[in-house]
Coordinates of C-alpha atoms and ligand atoms in Angstrom, one line a residue:
M1 CA -8.9 -39.8 13.0
E2 CA -11.8 -41.7 12.9
K3 CA -15.1 -40.9 14.7
P4 CA -15.7 -42.9 18.1
K5 CA -18.5 -44.5 19.3
L6 CA -19.7 -42.1 22.3
I7 CA -22.4 -43.5 23.7
V8 CA -21.1 -47.2 25.3
D9 CA -23.6 -49.3 27.7
G10 CA -26.3 -46.3 27.2
K11 CA -23.7 -43.9 28.6
R12 CA -21.8 -40.9 27.4
L13 CA -17.4 -40.6 27.1
D14 CA -17.4 -38.7 30.6
G15 CA -19.4 -41.9 31.9
R16 CA -22.8 -39.1 32.2
G17 CA -25.9 -39.8 31.5
F18 CA -28.1 -38.7 28.7
E19 CA -29.9 -36.5 30.2
E20 CA -26.4 -35.2 32.9
L21 CA -25.0 -31.4 33.9
R22 CA -21.3 -31.3 33.7
P23 CA -20.6 -30.1 36.8
I24 CA -20.4 -26.8 37.2
K25 CA -19.0 -24.3 40.0
I26 CA -20.1 -20.7 40.1
E27 CA -18.0 -18.2 42.0
V28 CA -19.2 -14.0 41.7
G29 CA -17.3 -11.2 42.3
V30 CA -14.4 -12.1 41.2
L31 CA -12.4 -9.3 39.7
K32 CA -11.4 -6.0 42.4
R33 CA -12.0 -3.3 39.6
A34 CA -14.7 -4.4 37.9
D35 CA -18.3 -3.5 38.8
G36 CA -19.8 -7.8 38.9
S37 CA -17.7 -10.2 38.0
C38 CA -17.8 -14.4 37.9
Y39 CA -15.7 -17.4 37.5
L40 CA -18.4 -20.3 35.8
E41 CA -16.7 -23.9 35.1
M42 CA -18.9 -25.9 33.6
G43 CA -17.0 -29.2 32.4
K44 CA -13.3 -28.9 31.0
N45 CA -14.6 -25.1 30.1
K46 CA -13.5 -21.9 32.5
I47 CA -14.7 -18.7 31.7
I48 CA -14.9 -15.9 33.4
A49 CA -16.9 -12.1 32.9
A50 CA -16.3 -8.1 33.4
V51 CA -19.0 -6.4 33.6
Y52 CA -18.7 -2.5 33.7
G53 CA -20.9 0.2 33.8
P54 CA -23.7 1.7 34.5
R55 CA -20.9 4.4 33.5
E56 CA -20.9 6.8 30.4
V57 CA -20.4 6.2 26.6
H58 CA -17.6 7.1 24.6
P59 CA -17.0 8.2 22.2
R60 CA -20.1 9.8 23.0
H61 CA -21.7 9.9 19.9
L62 CA -22.6 6.6 20.5
Q63 CA -24.0 7.5 23.3
D64 CA -28.0 7.2 23.2
P65 CA -29.9 9.9 24.9
S66 CA -33.1 7.3 25.7
K67 CA -31.2 3.7 27.3
A68 CA -28.1 2.4 28.2
V69 CA -25.9 1.2 25.3
I70 CA -24.8 -2.6 25.7
R71 CA -21.1 -4.2 24.5
Y72 CA -20.9 -7.9 24.7
R73 CA -17.3 -9.4 24.1
Y74 CA -16.9 -12.8 23.8
N75 CA -12.9 -13.5 23.6
M76 CA -10.8 -17.1 23.4
A77 CA -7.2 -16.8 25.4
P78 CA -5.1 -17.9 22.7
F79 CA -3.8 -21.0 25.0
S80 CA -8.1 -22.2 25.7
V81 CA -8.1 -24.8 22.7
E82 CA -6.0 -27.6 21.4
E83 CA -4.9 -25.6 18.4
R84 CA -3.5 -22.2 20.0
K85 CA -5.8 -18.9 18.7
K86 CA -4.1 -16.3 16.5
P87 CA -5.2 -13.3 18.8
G88 CA -8.4 -11.3 19.0
P89 CA -11.7 -10.9 16.6
D90 CA -12.3 -13.2 13.8
R91 CA -15.8 -14.3 12.3
R92 CA -16.5 -16.8 15.5
S93 CA -16.0 -13.8 18.4
V94 CA -18.1 -11.6 16.2
E95 CA -21.5 -13.8 15.6
I96 CA -20.9 -15.5 19.0
S97 CA -20.4 -11.6 20.7
K98 CA -23.3 -10.1 18.4
V99 CA -25.9 -13.2 19.5
S100 CA -25.1 -13.3 22.9
R101 CA -25.5 -9.1 23.5
E102 CA -28.4 -9.8 22.2
A103 CA -29.7 -12.3 24.1
L104 CA -29.4 -10.2 27.1
E105 CA -30.1 -7.0 25.8
P106 CA -34.1 -7.6 26.4
V107 CA -33.2 -8.8 30.2
I108 CA -31.3 -5.5 31.2
M109 CA -33.8 -2.6 32.0
K110 CA -31.4 0.1 29.6
E111 CA -33.8 3.0 29.7
L112 CA -33.3 3.1 34.0
F113 CA -29.7 4.4 32.1
P114 CA -29.6 6.7 29.6
R115 CA -27.2 8.0 27.9
S116 CA -24.1 5.3 29.3
G117 CA -22.9 2.3 28.7
I118 CA -23.3 -1.1 30.6
D119 CA -20.0 -2.8 28.6
V120 CA -20.1 -7.5 29.0
F121 CA -16.1 -8.6 28.7
V122 CA -16.1 -12.6 28.5
E123 CA -13.2 -14.1 28.5
V124 CA -13.0 -18.2 27.3
L125 CA -9.4 -19.4 29.9
Q126 CA -11.0 -22.8 28.8
A127 CA -12.9 -24.1 25.7
D128 CA -14.2 -27.8 25.8
A129 CA -17.3 -27.5 24.6
G130 CA -20.5 -25.0 25.4
T131 CA -18.3 -21.7 25.5
R132 CA -20.9 -19.3 24.0
T133 CA -23.8 -20.9 26.3
A134 CA -21.1 -21.3 29.7
C135 CA -19.6 -17.7 29.1
L136 CA -23.6 -16.0 28.6
N137 CA -24.8 -18.3 32.0
A138 CA -21.2 -16.3 33.5
A139 CA -22.5 -12.9 32.3
S140 CA -25.8 -12.8 34.6
V141 CA -24.4 -13.5 37.3
A142 CA -21.5 -10.7 36.2
L143 CA -24.4 -8.1 35.3
I144 CA -26.2 -9.0 38.6
D145 CA -22.8 -8.3 40.7
A146 CA -22.6 -5.3 39.0
G147 CA -25.8 -4.1 40.7
V148 CA -27.3 -3.8 36.2
M149 CA -31.6 -3.4 37.4
M150 CA -33.3 -7.0 34.9
K151 CA -36.5 -8.0 34.7
G152 CA -35.2 -11.9 34.6
I153 CA -31.9 -13.5 33.9
V154 CA -30.9 -15.7 30.7
T155 CA -29.5 -18.8 31.3
A156 CA -27.9 -21.1 28.4
V157 CA -27.2 -24.7 26.9
A158 CA -26.4 -25.9 24.8
V159 CA -27.8 -30.0 24.0
A160 CA -27.1 -32.2 20.9
K161 CA -27.6 -35.5 19.3
V162 CA -25.1 -38.1 19.8
D163 CA -25.1 -41.3 17.8
G164 CA -28.9 -41.3 17.3
Q165 CA -29.1 -40.0 21.3
I166 CA -30.7 -36.7 22.1
V167 CA -27.9 -35.6 25.1
L168 CA -28.2 -32.6 27.8
D169 CA -24.8 -30.1 27.7
P170 CA -22.3 -31.9 25.6
M171 CA -18.6 -31.7 26.4
K172 CA -15.9 -31.1 23.0
E173 CA -15.9 -35.0 22.0
E174 CA -19.9 -35.3 21.6
D175 CA -19.7 -32.0 19.8
F176 CA -17.2 -33.1 17.2
Y177 CA -18.3 -36.0 16.2
G178 CA -22.2 -35.7 17.2
E179 CA -24.9 -35.3 14.6
A180 CA -25.8 -32.1 16.3
D181 CA -25.6 -29.4 18.4
M182 CA -27.8 -27.4 19.4
P183 CA -26.9 -24.1 22.2
V184 CA -30.4 -22.5 23.4
A185 CA -30.5 -19.7 26.0
F186 CA -34.3 -19.1 27.7
L187 CA -34.8 -15.9 29.5
I188 CA -35.9 -16.8 32.5
R189 CA -38.9 -14.4 35.2
N190 CA -39.8 -15.7 38.5
D191 CA -38.4 -18.6 38.2
Q192 CA -39.3 -19.9 35.1
I193 CA -38.5 -20.4 31.8
E194 CA -39.8 -17.8 29.8
S195 CA -38.9 -17.3 26.6
I196 CA -35.7 -18.2 24.2
A197 CA -33.0 -15.4 23.7
L198 CA -31.0 -17.4 21.1
L199 CA -31.3 -21.1 20.1
Q200 CA -29.2 -22.1 17.2
M201 CA -28.3 -25.0 15.1
D202 CA -25.6 -27.1 13.2
G203 CA -26.2 -30.6 11.0
R204 CA -29.4 -32.4 12.0
M205 CA -32.2 -32.8 13.4
T206 CA -36.2 -34.4 12.7
V207 CA -38.3 -31.3 14.1
E208 CA -39.3 -34.0 17.0
E209 CA -35.9 -34.1 18.3
V210 CA -35.2 -30.6 18.2
K211 CA -38.9 -30.2 20.2
K212 CA -37.3 -33.3 22.7
G213 CA -33.9 -31.4 22.6
I214 CA -35.2 -27.9 23.4
E215 CA -37.6 -29.7 26.7
L216 CA -33.8 -30.9 27.9
A217 CA -32.5 -27.6 27.5
K218 CA -35.2 -25.9 29.5
K219 CA -34.6 -28.9 32.4
G220 CA -30.5 -28.0 32.3
A221 CA -31.4 -24.5 32.6
M222 CA -33.4 -24.5 35.4
E223 CA -30.6 -27.1 36.9
I224 CA -28.2 -24.1 36.4
Y225 CA -30.0 -21.1 36.7
R226 CA -31.1 -22.6 40.3
M227 CA -27.0 -22.6 40.7
Q228 CA -26.4 -18.9 39.3
R229 CA -29.1 -17.9 41.7
E230 CA -27.0 -19.5 45.0
A231 CA -23.7 -17.9 43.5
V232 CA -25.5 -15.1 44.2
M233 CA -26.7 -15.5 47.8
K234 CA -23.6 -16.4 49.3
K235 CA -22.3 -14.2 47.8
Y236 CA -24.2 -11.7 49.0
V237 CA -25.6 -13.3 52.4
K238 CA -21.9 -13.6 53.5
E239 CA -21.8 -10.2 52.8
E240 CA -24.5 -9.0 54.6
E241 CA -23.9 -10.9 58.0
Ligands
LIG1 O1 -18.6 -22.4 22.3 P1 -19.4 -23.1 21.4 O2 -19.7 -25.0 21.0 O3 -20.5 -22.7 21.6 O4 -18.6 -23.4 20.4 P2 -17.9 -24.1 18.9 O5 -17.8 -22.7 17.7 O6 -19.5 -25.0 18.5 O7 -17.0 -24.3 19.1 C1 -17.0 -26.1 19.8 C2 -15.4 -25.7 20.8 O8 -14.5 -25.9 20.0 C3 -14.9 -25.0 21.8 O9 -16.1 -25.0 22.9 C4 -13.7 -25.2 21.7 O10 -13.8 -26.5 21.8 C5 -13.0 -26.1 20.1 N1 -12.8 -24.9 19.4 C6 -11.9 -24.5 19.3 O11 -11.5 -26.0 19.8 N2 -10.8 -24.2 18.6 C7 -11.3 -22.8 17.8 N3 -11.0 -21.9 17.5 C8 -12.6 -22.7 18.5 C9 -13.0 -23.9 18.8

């Protein structure tokens, strides 16, 4: 198919400005059997995250006597994408699981839970670009809901270059037809961005554009962070009443 115009009269295809996130919805504690869970929508992305643990690790030889072992599984439901996805892990989901686990590991206080395991399962029910970042946002909230001690929170968002412009939180058409896509995850501590926990890019951008993209991602991440915090507060304040 021929590439459509992605920016018309200074607006994106869905009417957003360059620095605007898609609508976000976050619900905490949606699964009864998980220790922590979160349902998250970011535009048309629909994500469920479930956290189990800290709990005993099986098989036992995988245990670490000094700290908890973290496992993260990103999975796309066969019906989540336009062209049915074959069920089960593929190269893409194995890679996303690995980098996402590595993004989360530094915030989790693993030393507090020797010999135990913390399992994070993230299911993409509907995908529309930016699923790895949306999944990380949901996983962070689910970890908090599970009561896992953390040094901060991981909040993620992608930026893209489309029709020569750097834009926040690209949707499917922008991801597909744009010039570049750059997911970024930040470690946020004491209400401030402390470091970058994940940074990937495909396509091509100038060094200046990458810098601009990171600044834009920081702004977007702070907005998402406030929503993550609000969602957690909403659940726990309500429970206390
Ligand atoms: O989702 P994310 O942007 O983190 O990863 P991606 O590999 O850049 O994929 C971008 C989008 O392509 C996904 O969010 C899906 O909407 C779509 N996709 C798909 O339609 N079928 C797949 N097997 C994988 C991705």
